[in-house]
Each structure stands twice: as structure tokens, then as C-alpha cells.
Amino acid sequence: MSNVSTPQPAAAEAAASAPSVKPLKPVKKAAKAPGLRQTMSDLHIWTGLLVGWILYAVFLTGTLAFFRDETSLYMRPELPAAQQREAAPVVAQRLADHILASSPNASQLSISLPTERNPTASAFARSAEGGRRGFSSATYDPATAEKLDARETRGGDFFYTFHFNLHYMPALWARWLVGLCAMFMLVAIVSGVITHKKIFTDFFTFRWGKGQRAWLDAHNALSVLGLPFHFMITWSGLITLMVLYMPWGLEHLPSQADRAAVTGEMRFFLPPARPAGTPAELVAINGLVEQAEARWGAGHVGAVQIANPGDANARIAIVRQQASRVSTTPNYLLFDGVSGDLTRAKDASGPVATTQGVLYGLHLGRFADPVLRWLYFLVSLAGTAMVGTGLVLWIVKRRAKLPDPDKPYFGFWLVERLNIGAIAGLSVAVPALFWANRLLPLELAERGNWEIHCFFIAWAGALAWAFVRPAKRAWVELLWLAAALLAALPLANFLLTDRNVLISLWTGDWVFAGFELTLLAFAAAHAWLAIRTLRHQPKAKPVRKTMAKPTAPKVARAEPATAEPAGEHA
């Protein structure tokens, strides 16, 4: 009997029916909610981006407005250079006599006396029968009280009014829009501080030429450099228009007289009193100015306002100069225009009005001496650069994530073009305003408005150029154009006026000399930016080397055991 293995049907059936074991899949964890810093980062990015273009324009024009008087003098080269000032009582009496003699029907007269920053005097007069249309203004030589013939221009006042009134739109709408942007700016400042936990460490760290890292370092440094200033200038800008943004308290006052009294606590306004109809000789102005200087100090009188001159109900207000104090609250002496008796001395206001006046004064910076004014200018310029680098950083961060940088999505393309138009375009528009001031015909009607039209035409042209040119070329071309316009302005001034930079330096005319040297410095800065942009080569994306995953050897699936013929294994 041969030794033949017998089949085991029970074991075979069990092996055949056993289910195959599959590896367990890892359980996915629930997505973690973003933390405070990540939330603040998102808030910082989007609040900055949505209003960044308006904020950049507001910051830049507000920065230029710190030299408002000097800009106005530069844009009127016919005016005399700074000279030794006479005593305020003498100048005030001379101007009042001359203007009232040439305008006998004036019902109101406001005379602004010369200051250290403005060697000329100016006056606004209102005719008794002219209504609002009876207003007239002129610039005078304080030494002779004669009118000065100078070109029509808005000068530095345009930059000052644009930074809170914008242009080509109702002032009320513009102030609401700028106020909304300022509120977004406050949110961006606070969220930015929370986001950067190493913000003060990063201030001392700058990685040059590191692409996105370099832009972030620049943004951090510019932010920390003037952080208290940026917060102050934004917050105080809102406070200056607090009655507009929160009018409910004022509206609930019982009468118009009460509302006028509250407004009078914050701003000086001499309402016109009803004339008595009885002729009377006006008291001498110089004695009243001397009384004001005895109270405030010599050189602190800024303006003289006269209501109803030549009438028995005449009044004269001697107003203190803004440059002699921080607060903008009213500070004046009110006299009877016939007897010369002091009827009111406004030396202080209530605590709320004083707080608002101090914040307003800090925002304007009119009290600043030349060194402090330059510090205001430089730190505010850093704030402008902070907004600009933040806008550029948004593009730099997202460009690295584009699947095809040559074919970006529409939102990226639009933001990039708006950045070019807002930043480089404004650098073209500002010198275009100065060029219009030098080249437009002096006899052109509404010449001052046409200067402003040229500013916006140049800005719109730069924006259009950004939309039709490749991004990098648009940056380089507009920056070179801005540099050329800025650098050529001193040359144009040399050819078209008698106040060139060499003569200004020789005669000690530091307003014109300083202005043109600053133009050359900004021209060099724009040329450097153009060269850096031209030479910049974005880093290529690193190619990820993918290694072939090791594959497990294929194992033949075991067939179920079956009974085999005995003869094959014999």
C-alpha cells in the first residue's frame, strides 16, 4: 500500500473563505481654527489693501502739506524773498490804512501778518453790498502795503486740502471717505502690532536683496520707526472732524446760539455784527496790537480782523499766531472799534475743546520749528513708504504662488496695476503740477485750477500707462519719468525765473534753495528705485526632485488548497 497524502477538505475550505485583511486608513484630524495672530494678520492684510491706494495719496499729500507755506512761495517766484520783518504794530496799521482807503465799502477785513515762513502779508475783504460775491483777496508787500503782482496758483494749499477733501467730488463725501480710510488705517496699525510678535527685533533686521523677506523687513522697519507718530496722525485726523463723524451731541443742543457757542470754542470766527448806521472813526490799530504783544510776547500776533469799519458798531479782533502754540483753540482779544476798549479776552477753552485743539495742532504741526518740521516730514514720508511697501508686499507674496506668473488671475493683475498707478503715478503727478505752474500762460483764466487739472491728467495718464504696459516695464518707465521731471525742475526754474538755485544759495534764500535741493534728492531716489527695479530678477521656483516610491514585490495570491492526484508525487 503506497504512502499517499489524503486531502483535508475542512482546512482548504477555511483558507478559501478567509477574508483578505486591508490596512487601516489614518483618521483625518479636524482642521485647527486659526489663532489670534493669524486672524489679525488676515485683518491687517485686507484692511490695508482695500483702502491702501487712497491712504497712500492722503499720506503723501499730507506729508507735502507740512511745507505748505514754502511750497506756495516756490510756486510764486515773483514774490520777494524773506527779509527783515518790521514790528507787527507798524505793519498792521500800514496795511489797514491802505486797504480801507482803497476799499471804503468793506464790511469785513481780515489781515494776515508776515511770519518767519511767509514774508508777505495777505488780506481778505468783504463788501457791504456784495454779499458772498463781494469777497476779494490779495497779497501785499508789508514794507509798502502795495499789492504784489504774482501768478495765480493754489500753491501748497492744494496738497493740504486734497489730503482730506480730495478733489472733483463734494467735500462732505470726500471727508467721509477719508475718515473711513483713516478708521481702516487704525485697524491696520493695531492688527499689525498684534501680528508681528517680534516687531521690534525685526526693526533692526534687514535682509537686503532677499525678495519677499526684504520687502517685509522694509515694511516692518518703516512701521516701527514712526509707530507713535502714525497712530497719532491717524487718530488726530479723525478728531479734527469729530463733529462731522459724531454730530449727535451738537444736534441735540436746544438752539442755534448754543451750537454756535460750541463751535466757537473750537474754532475762531468773528460773526459780523449789525452796523449801527452811524459813522464813526476807527481806532488806531497799532495800539491794540501792542496790547496783544504785551500779553503774548513780541511776534506772536498773527492776524487782525475788523468788522464794520467806519461804523459806530465796529469791532476789532487781534488773533494770536498759530505757530506760537500747539493748540488750535481760539486765542484772541476783542476790542471796541471806536473806543478801543477791550471787550473780551479769549485765552482758554473748556477741557473737551482744548483736548481737540491740541490733537488738531499736533496733526497740523504748525507750531513746529524748522528742525521739528523736517522731522514731521521725514517720519510722515516713512508712513507713506510703509503704505506703499505694504501694497507691493501683497503682490510679491502672491506672485511666488502663481502657477504661471505670465498669466496671473484678474484680481492679481488689477491690484498690481493699481499699485503702479497709485505709487509711481503719483510720483509723476506731483512734479507735473510744478511744471504746469512754470509753463502755463500767466494770463490764463482760472490758472490755479488748470494747474490742478494738469496734476490729475498726469496721474490718469500714468495709471493708463500701467494698464497697457508689462508690470516691470511700467514701474521702470514711470519711475524714470518721475526722476526726469524732478531733476529738470531746477533747470526750468533757472531758465524761466530769476530765482535759480545758485542765486538762492548765494543770497541766502533758503526757501528756494532748500526746495530745489530737495527736488534733486527725490529725483536721485526715484532713479535709484528705477535701476533697482530694472536689475531685479525674481528667483526661479526650485524644482522639487521627486524620488520613485519603492514598490513592494508582487506576491502571487495563494490558491486554495485542492487534492492532487497521487501519481504526480509518487
C-alpha positions as MATLAB code, in Angstrom:
seq = 'MSNVSTPQPAAAEAAASAPSVKPLKPVKKAAKAPGLRQTMSDLHIWTGLLVGWILYAVFLTGTLAFFRDETSLYMRPELPAAQQREAAPVVAQRLADHILASSPNASQLSISLPTERNPTASAFARSAEGGRRGFSSATYDPATAEKLDARETRGGDFFYTFHFNLHYMPALWARWLVGLCAMFMLVAIVSGVITHKKIFTDFFTFRWGKGQRAWLDAHNALSVLGLPFHFMITWSGLITLMVLYMPWGLEHLPSQADRAAVTGEMRFFLPPARPAGTPAELVAINGLVEQAEARWGAGHVGAVQIANPGDANARIAIVRQQASRVSTTPNYLLFDGVSGDLTRAKDASGPVATTQGVLYGLHLGRFADPVLRWLYFLVSLAGTAMVGTGLVLWIVKRRAKLPDPDKPYFGFWLVERLNIGAIAGLSVAVPALFWANRLLPLELAERGNWEIHCFFIAWAGALAWAFVRPAKRAWVELLWLAAALLAALPLANFLLTDRNVLISLWTGDWVFAGFELTLLAFAAAHAWLAIRTLRHQPKAKPVRKTMAKPTAPKVARAEPATAEPAGEHA';
ca = [
       0.000    0.000    0.000;
       1.568    3.251   -1.090;
       2.018    6.283    1.244;
      -0.403    8.755   -0.364;
      -1.410   12.012    1.434;
      -5.096   12.360    1.906;
      -6.808   15.689    1.233;
      -8.063   17.867    4.139;
     -11.290   19.426    2.906;
     -12.061   21.355    6.139;
      -8.768   23.257    6.155;
      -8.993   24.075    2.474;
     -12.469   25.485    2.768;
     -11.448   27.626    5.746;
      -8.476   29.092    3.861;
     -10.566   29.819    0.821;
     -13.289   31.558    2.746;
     -10.952   33.707    4.939;
     -11.402   37.462    4.125;
      -8.361   39.472    2.955;
      -7.098   41.968    5.590;
      -6.857   45.628    4.335;
      -4.613   48.213    6.043;
      -6.462   50.764    8.167;
      -6.590   54.343    6.779;
      -5.355   57.099    9.119;
      -8.175   59.147   10.601;
      -8.021   62.809    9.446;
      -7.894   65.301   12.265;
     -10.318   68.234   12.251;
      -8.841   71.467   10.871;
      -7.484   73.665   13.616;
      -9.175   77.040   13.983;
      -6.881   79.992   13.163;
      -5.325   81.644   16.185;
      -5.415   85.296   17.193;
      -2.234   86.241   15.324;
      -3.397   84.580   12.101;
      -6.768   86.316   12.364;
      -5.070   89.651   12.986;
      -2.744   89.002   10.047;
      -5.667   88.471    7.686;
      -7.378   91.576    9.051;
      -4.171   93.604    8.654;
      -3.680   92.470    5.054;
      -7.185   93.161    3.815;
      -7.854   96.408    5.663;
      -4.555   97.716    4.311;
      -5.238   96.590    0.762;
      -8.838   97.790    0.403;
      -8.022  101.424    1.205;
      -4.269  101.366    0.551;
      -4.349  103.397   -2.659;
      -6.350  106.245   -1.118;
      -4.254  106.104    2.057;
      -1.059  106.373    0.022;
      -2.306  109.527   -1.730;
      -3.586  111.021    1.541;
      -0.312  110.267    3.360;
       1.866  111.684    0.581;
      -0.093  114.911    0.083;
      -0.377  115.349    3.850;
       3.402  114.951    4.083;
       3.933  117.633    1.446;
       1.491  119.900    3.310;
       3.929  120.226    6.225;
       5.819  122.640    3.932;
       2.643  124.291    2.708;
       3.886  127.884    3.052;
       7.247  127.129    1.450;
       5.554  125.376   -1.484;
       3.272  128.367   -2.023;
       6.289  130.688   -2.118;
       8.111  128.428   -4.581;
       5.095  128.420   -6.884;
       5.040  132.236   -6.897;
       8.607  133.198   -7.800;
       7.577  136.831   -8.342;
       7.188  137.340   -4.588;
      10.154  138.809   -2.702;
      12.476  136.644   -0.690;
      12.459  136.654    3.089;
      13.633  139.926    4.582;
      13.957  141.616    7.942;
      10.487  141.933    9.433;
       9.194  145.204   10.821;
       7.295  145.371   14.086;
       3.806  143.935   13.871;
       2.019  147.119   15.115;
       3.608  149.187   12.337;
       2.810  146.683    9.586;
      -0.774  146.155   10.791;
      -1.510  149.893   10.846;
       0.058  150.449    7.424;
      -1.921  147.627    5.791;
      -5.224  148.564    7.446;
      -4.938  152.205    6.368;
      -4.070  151.316    2.768;
      -6.697  148.601    2.287;
      -9.530  150.554    3.914;
      -8.657  153.603    1.830;
      -8.828  151.551   -1.383;
     -11.952  149.621   -0.266;
     -14.189  152.125    1.534;
     -17.265  149.870    1.294;
     -15.658  146.910    3.047;
     -17.807  145.494    5.836;
     -15.217  142.948    6.956;
     -11.466  142.867    6.655;
      -9.016  140.141    7.707;
      -5.274  140.852    7.516;
      -2.688  138.065    7.914;
       0.650  139.500    9.029;
       4.074  138.285    7.807;
       5.647  135.337    9.607;
       9.033  133.667    9.646;
       7.818  131.244    6.962;
       5.911  133.757    4.820;
       7.460  137.217    4.296;
       4.350  138.630    2.614;
       1.010  139.777    4.019;
      -2.416  138.860    2.716;
      -5.886  140.256    3.201;
      -9.480  139.185    2.603;
     -12.152  141.851    2.318;
     -15.924  141.644    2.017;
     -18.024  144.424    0.557;
     -21.076  145.658    2.469;
     -23.357  145.306   -0.538;
     -21.606  142.465   -2.312;
     -22.880  139.515   -0.297;
     -20.805  136.421   -0.713;
     -19.725  137.534   -4.130;
     -18.189  140.652   -2.595;
     -15.167  138.741   -1.292;
     -11.761  139.771   -2.613;
      -8.256  138.738   -1.661;
      -4.773  139.942   -2.446;
      -1.129  139.626   -1.403;
       0.693  142.719   -0.131;
       4.232  143.885    0.417;
       4.379  144.599    4.163;
       7.002  147.319    3.640;
       4.862  149.427    1.281;
       1.339  147.978    1.641;
       1.174  147.739   -2.146;
      -0.357  144.780   -3.920;
       2.135  142.226   -5.192;
       1.636  141.015   -8.742;
       2.098  137.242   -8.619;
       0.803  134.367  -10.747;
      -2.475  132.751   -9.817;
      -1.900  129.424   -8.088;
      -3.268  127.301   -5.271;
       0.294  126.552   -4.219;
       0.789  124.302   -1.226;
      -2.834  124.781   -0.208;
      -3.785  122.203   -2.848;
      -1.835  119.416   -1.111;
      -3.290  120.465    2.246;
      -6.920  120.422    1.085;
      -6.528  117.311   -1.074;
      -5.391  115.148    1.837;
      -8.820  115.447    3.492;
     -11.122  116.928    0.787;
      -9.774  115.034   -2.245;
     -10.952  116.726   -5.456;
     -13.697  116.680   -8.091;
     -16.248  115.499   -5.535;
     -18.372  117.109   -2.811;
     -16.278  117.933    0.244;
     -18.729  116.177    2.572;
     -18.471  112.900    0.659;
     -14.686  113.217    0.466;
     -14.326  113.757    4.208;
     -16.479  110.737    4.946;
     -14.391  108.650    2.545;
     -11.085  109.821    4.015;
     -12.447  109.291    7.524;
     -13.438  105.723    6.647;
      -9.937  105.101    5.288;
      -8.438  106.550    8.488;
     -10.549  104.135   10.550;
      -9.261  101.256    8.414;
      -5.750  102.601    8.994;
      -6.211  102.436   12.764;
      -7.381   98.832   12.460;
      -4.366   98.028   10.274;
      -1.959   99.608   12.788;
      -3.358   97.727   15.791;
      -3.655   94.407   13.944;
      -0.139   94.837   12.567;
       1.307   95.241   16.073;
      -0.505   92.110   17.249;
       0.589   90.141   14.171;
       4.315   90.836   14.446;
       5.319   89.406   17.792;
       8.981   90.202   17.012;
       8.258   93.591   15.506;
      10.925   95.456   17.500;
      13.509   92.762   16.796;
      12.661   92.872   13.098;
      13.199   96.629   13.130;
      16.954   96.029   13.488;
      16.974   93.248   10.887;
      17.091   93.953    7.183;
      17.911   91.239    4.690;
      18.902   93.101    1.544;
      18.051   91.526   -1.801;
      16.027   88.687   -0.300;
      12.872   89.304   -2.289;
       9.760   88.887   -0.188;
      11.793   88.846    3.027;
      13.414   92.181    2.149;
      10.025   93.815    1.426;
       8.659   92.519    4.744;
      11.727   93.807    6.616;
      11.332   97.224    4.984;
       7.631   97.307    5.831;
       8.334   96.365    9.470;
      11.147   98.895    9.864;
       9.141  101.752    8.383;
       6.170  100.823   10.561;
       8.101  100.694   13.833;
      10.180  103.770   13.029;
       7.204  106.085   13.342;
       4.626  103.895   15.089;
       3.639  106.515   17.725;
       3.548  109.183   15.008;
       1.466  107.037   12.655;
      -1.063  106.345   15.384;
      -1.152  109.999   16.458;
      -1.527  111.396   12.950;
      -4.320  108.947   12.090;
      -6.227  109.354   15.347;
      -5.866  113.144   15.424;
      -7.029  113.322   11.805;
     -10.292  111.706   12.877;
     -10.577  114.013   15.890;
     -10.293  117.119   13.708;
     -13.580  116.166   12.046;
     -15.259  114.619   15.079;
     -18.291  116.909   14.798;
     -18.854  115.608   11.270;
     -18.491  111.937   12.215;
     -20.393  112.211   15.521;
     -22.812  115.137   15.171;
     -25.497  113.894   17.565;
     -24.360  115.808   20.635;
     -24.251  119.093   18.747;
     -27.614  118.456   17.088;
     -29.321  117.922   20.445;
     -28.431  121.376   21.722;
     -31.588  123.453   22.172;
     -30.747  126.459   19.985;
     -28.600  127.649   17.136;
     -26.873  130.061   19.509;
     -25.732  127.145   21.687;
     -24.382  125.301   18.658;
     -22.541  128.434   17.550;
     -21.057  128.785   21.026;
     -19.745  125.205   20.962;
     -18.266  125.736   17.503;
     -16.714  128.987   18.722;
     -14.933  127.092   21.498;
     -13.128  125.005   18.872;
     -12.611  127.491   16.019;
     -12.258  131.248   15.956;
     -14.908  133.012   13.941;
     -15.882  136.660   14.307;
     -19.530  136.845   13.239;
     -20.494  140.125   11.558;
     -22.414  142.388   13.912;
     -25.201  144.585   12.614;
     -23.878  148.032   11.729;
     -25.364  150.905   13.743;
     -25.619  153.117   10.670;
     -23.804  155.927   12.463;
     -20.416  156.928   11.035;
     -17.524  156.787   13.499;
     -13.769  156.925   13.168;
     -11.919  153.635   13.578;
      -9.500  153.462   16.481;
      -5.769  153.130   15.729;
      -4.792  149.507   15.076;
      -1.181  149.716   16.257;
      -2.103  150.392   19.883;
      -4.338  147.316   20.002;
      -1.595  145.125   18.528;
       0.824  146.475   21.139;
      -1.585  145.431   23.889;
      -1.757  141.912   22.423;
       2.044  141.675   22.212;
       2.331  142.797   25.828;
       0.144  139.817   26.759;
       1.552  137.157   24.389;
       5.045  138.384   23.533;
       6.500  140.170   20.510;
       5.990  138.444   17.184;
       3.031  136.335   18.344;
       0.268  138.324   16.646;
      -0.897  136.511   13.516;
      -3.932  138.376   12.188;
      -6.155  141.403   12.587;
      -9.884  141.201   11.851;
     -12.078  144.262   11.520;
     -15.890  144.203   11.354;
     -17.942  147.254   10.317;
     -15.025  149.691    9.885;
     -16.125  153.341    9.952;
     -19.329  152.478   11.859;
     -20.224  153.088   15.489;
     -20.603  149.325   15.943;
     -17.114  148.470   14.694;
     -15.188  145.633   16.329;
     -11.539  144.621   16.055;
     -10.082  141.211   16.919;
      -6.347  140.651   17.379;
      -5.675  136.929   16.809;
      -2.681  135.060   18.189;
      -0.388  133.357   15.696;
      -0.814  129.574   15.419;
       2.935  128.966   15.262;
       3.383  130.225   18.830;
       1.378  127.405   20.474;
       0.327  123.793   19.970;
      -3.431  124.064   20.455;
      -5.674  125.449   17.728;
      -8.359  126.634   20.153;
      -9.315  130.307   19.756;
      -6.916  132.775   21.342;
      -7.739  136.421   20.656;
      -8.518  139.853   22.081;
     -11.732  141.584   21.036;
     -11.871  145.392   21.131;
     -14.494  148.039   20.546;
     -13.557  149.513   17.174;
     -14.347  153.116   18.188;
     -13.272  153.466   21.814;
     -10.557  150.801   21.767;
     -11.861  149.229   24.978;
     -11.124  145.521   25.499;
     -14.487  143.728   25.491;
     -13.309  140.101   25.605;
     -10.066  138.193   26.106;
     -10.259  134.604   24.900;
      -7.247  132.903   26.481;
      -8.581  129.417   27.201;
     -11.314  126.963   26.280;
     -13.038  124.094   28.046;
     -11.295  120.743   28.562;
     -13.003  118.999   25.632;
     -12.293  121.840   23.196;
      -8.710  122.103   24.481;
      -8.118  118.366   24.008;
      -9.491  118.542   20.482;
      -7.430  121.669   19.793;
      -4.183  120.066   20.984;
      -4.756  116.959   18.842;
      -5.603  119.163   15.872;
      -2.462  121.203   16.462;
      -0.325  118.058   16.660;
      -1.853  116.893   13.384;
      -1.106  120.164   11.564;
       2.338  120.724   13.070;
       2.157  124.483   12.565;
       3.867  125.087   15.896;
       6.996  123.220   14.777;
      10.316  124.976   14.286;
      12.348  124.074   11.139;
      14.066  121.066   12.749;
      10.839  119.617   14.135;
       9.054  120.326   10.853;
      11.672  118.309    8.948;
      11.236  115.524   11.486;
       7.481  115.630   10.870;
       8.163  115.463    7.142;
      10.590  112.535    7.293;
       8.522  110.396    9.658;
       5.378  111.086    7.647;
       7.314  110.169    4.497;
       8.208  106.892    6.218;
       4.491  106.379    6.805;
       3.868  106.916    3.109;
       6.546  104.350    2.294;
       5.019  101.998    4.871;
       1.710  102.031    2.983;
       3.493  101.657   -0.364;
       5.657   98.719    0.736;
       2.584   97.025    2.184;
       0.828   97.250   -1.183;
       3.884   95.914   -3.013;
       4.336   93.135   -0.443;
       0.823   91.864   -1.205;
       1.903   91.363   -4.830;
       5.316   89.873   -4.001;
       3.867   87.247   -1.657;
       1.232   86.090   -4.121;
       3.432   86.168   -7.213;
       5.504   83.320   -5.799;
       2.357   81.184   -5.583;
       1.151   81.784   -9.139;
       1.197   78.649  -11.298;
       2.144   80.804  -14.299;
       3.477   84.321  -13.472;
       2.955   85.362  -17.110;
      -0.778   84.624  -16.841;
      -1.955   85.860  -13.425;
      -5.579   85.810  -12.401;
      -7.594   89.019  -12.844;
      -7.560   90.148   -9.203;
      -3.771   89.909   -9.010;
      -3.394   91.735  -12.339;
      -5.750   94.532  -11.238;
      -4.067   95.097   -7.850;
      -0.631   95.159   -9.481;
      -1.708   97.820  -11.987;
      -3.412   99.921   -9.340;
      -0.230   99.759   -7.259;
       1.802  101.116  -10.156;
      -0.709  103.861  -10.892;
      -1.093  104.905   -7.260;
       2.591  104.857   -6.270;
       4.653  105.610   -9.375;
       1.785  107.567  -10.943;
       1.596  109.980   -8.013;
       5.356  110.486   -8.246;
       4.753  111.690  -11.811;
       1.722  113.837  -10.958;
       3.392  115.918   -8.222;
       6.231  117.325  -10.394;
       3.694  117.720  -13.233;
       1.894  120.233  -11.002;
       5.111  122.232  -10.590;
       5.794  122.079  -14.320;
       2.291  123.405  -15.031;
       2.967  126.219  -12.564;
       6.031  127.256  -14.584;
       4.723  126.682  -18.135;
       1.055  127.710  -18.190;
       0.471  131.243  -19.546;
       0.286  133.812  -16.762;
      -2.839  135.383  -18.249;
      -4.730  132.077  -18.480;
      -8.188  132.262  -16.917;
      -8.539  130.103  -13.788;
      -4.872  129.339  -13.996;
      -4.725  127.865  -10.499;
      -7.436  125.340  -11.357;
      -5.635  124.384  -14.572;
      -2.519  123.563  -12.594;
      -4.601  121.086  -10.613;
      -6.172  119.729  -13.812;
      -2.647  119.037  -15.115;
      -1.861  117.162  -11.894;
      -4.795  114.786  -12.412;
      -4.230  114.481  -16.167;
      -0.665  113.322  -15.491;
      -1.864  110.929  -12.791;
      -4.567  109.452  -15.038;
      -2.048  109.096  -17.875;
       0.349  107.212  -15.602;
      -2.466  104.899  -14.489;
      -3.426  104.214  -18.109;
       0.238  103.502  -18.928;
       0.347  100.949  -16.112;
      -2.617   99.090  -17.622;
      -1.170   98.784  -21.125;
       2.473   98.005  -20.344;
       4.060   94.932  -18.733;
       4.262   95.456  -14.986;
       8.038   95.639  -14.617;
       8.450   97.939  -17.611;
       5.662  100.204  -16.342;
       7.393  100.527  -12.955;
      10.762  101.330  -14.523;
       9.409  103.765  -17.132;
       7.241  105.733  -14.710;
       9.991  105.920  -12.080;
      12.445  107.204  -14.694;
       9.855  109.742  -15.868;
       9.343  110.973  -12.294;
      13.109  111.243  -11.798;
      13.498  113.229  -15.027;
      10.640  115.626  -14.182;
      12.017  116.247  -10.685;
      15.629  116.693  -11.810;
      14.735  119.058  -14.647;
      12.651  121.408  -12.496;
      15.672  123.361  -11.156;
      16.852  123.755  -14.760;
      13.439  125.074  -15.818;
      13.490  127.445  -12.870;
      16.933  128.651  -13.966;
      15.656  129.416  -17.485;
      12.212  130.797  -16.655;
      12.710  132.791  -13.438;
      15.278  134.931  -11.660;
      15.302  132.641   -8.607;
      17.607  129.769   -9.559;
      19.351  127.544   -7.047;
      22.782  129.200   -7.456;
      21.471  132.716   -6.819;
      19.336  131.414   -3.956;
      22.370  129.824   -2.293;
      24.449  132.973   -2.835;
      21.793  135.318   -1.402;
      20.752  133.018    1.440;
      17.262  132.402    0.062;
      16.876  129.054    1.819;
      13.249  128.531    0.813;
      14.057  128.290   -2.895;
      17.460  126.689   -2.403;
      16.137  124.086    0.017;
      13.152  123.327   -2.180;
      15.254  122.687   -5.273;
      17.868  120.659   -3.420;
      15.022  118.525   -2.079;
      13.712  118.060   -5.615;
      17.142  116.817   -6.709;
      17.289  114.432   -3.748;
      13.912  112.949   -4.674;
      14.998  112.698   -8.313;
      18.033  110.661   -7.241;
      15.828  108.431   -5.071;
      13.460  107.714   -7.962;
      16.376  106.993  -10.315;
      17.820  104.543   -7.785;
      14.433  102.801   -7.484;
      14.184  102.562  -11.279;
      17.648  100.980  -11.525;
      16.931   98.528   -8.702;
      13.635   97.530  -10.320;
      15.273   97.083  -13.712;
      18.042   94.863  -12.321;
      15.761   92.781  -10.156;
      15.402   89.208  -11.284;
      12.798   87.143   -9.465;
      14.138   83.863   -8.203;
      13.035   80.852  -10.170;
      10.896   78.367   -8.362;
      13.011   75.448   -7.084;
      12.234   72.232   -8.926;
      11.222   69.591   -6.493;
      13.000   66.308   -7.167;
      10.526   63.503   -6.686;
      12.028   60.107   -5.868;
      10.307   56.982   -7.093;
       8.463   55.357   -4.271;
       9.712   51.802   -3.579;
       7.130   49.314   -4.621;
       6.602   46.109   -2.724;
       7.228   42.962   -4.740;
       4.115   41.427   -6.062;
       3.206   38.267   -4.266;
       1.079   35.748   -6.065;
      -2.165   35.260   -4.370;
      -2.280   31.801   -2.762;
      -4.690   29.483   -4.431;
      -6.965   27.488   -2.216;
      -5.572   24.015   -1.383;
      -7.024   21.218   -3.500;
      -6.480   17.459   -3.609;
      -3.844   16.459   -6.125;
      -3.570   13.155   -7.975;
      -1.297   10.785   -6.131;
       0.522    9.747   -9.209;
       2.232   13.094   -9.726;
       4.116   12.840   -6.430;
       4.876    9.188   -6.496;
];
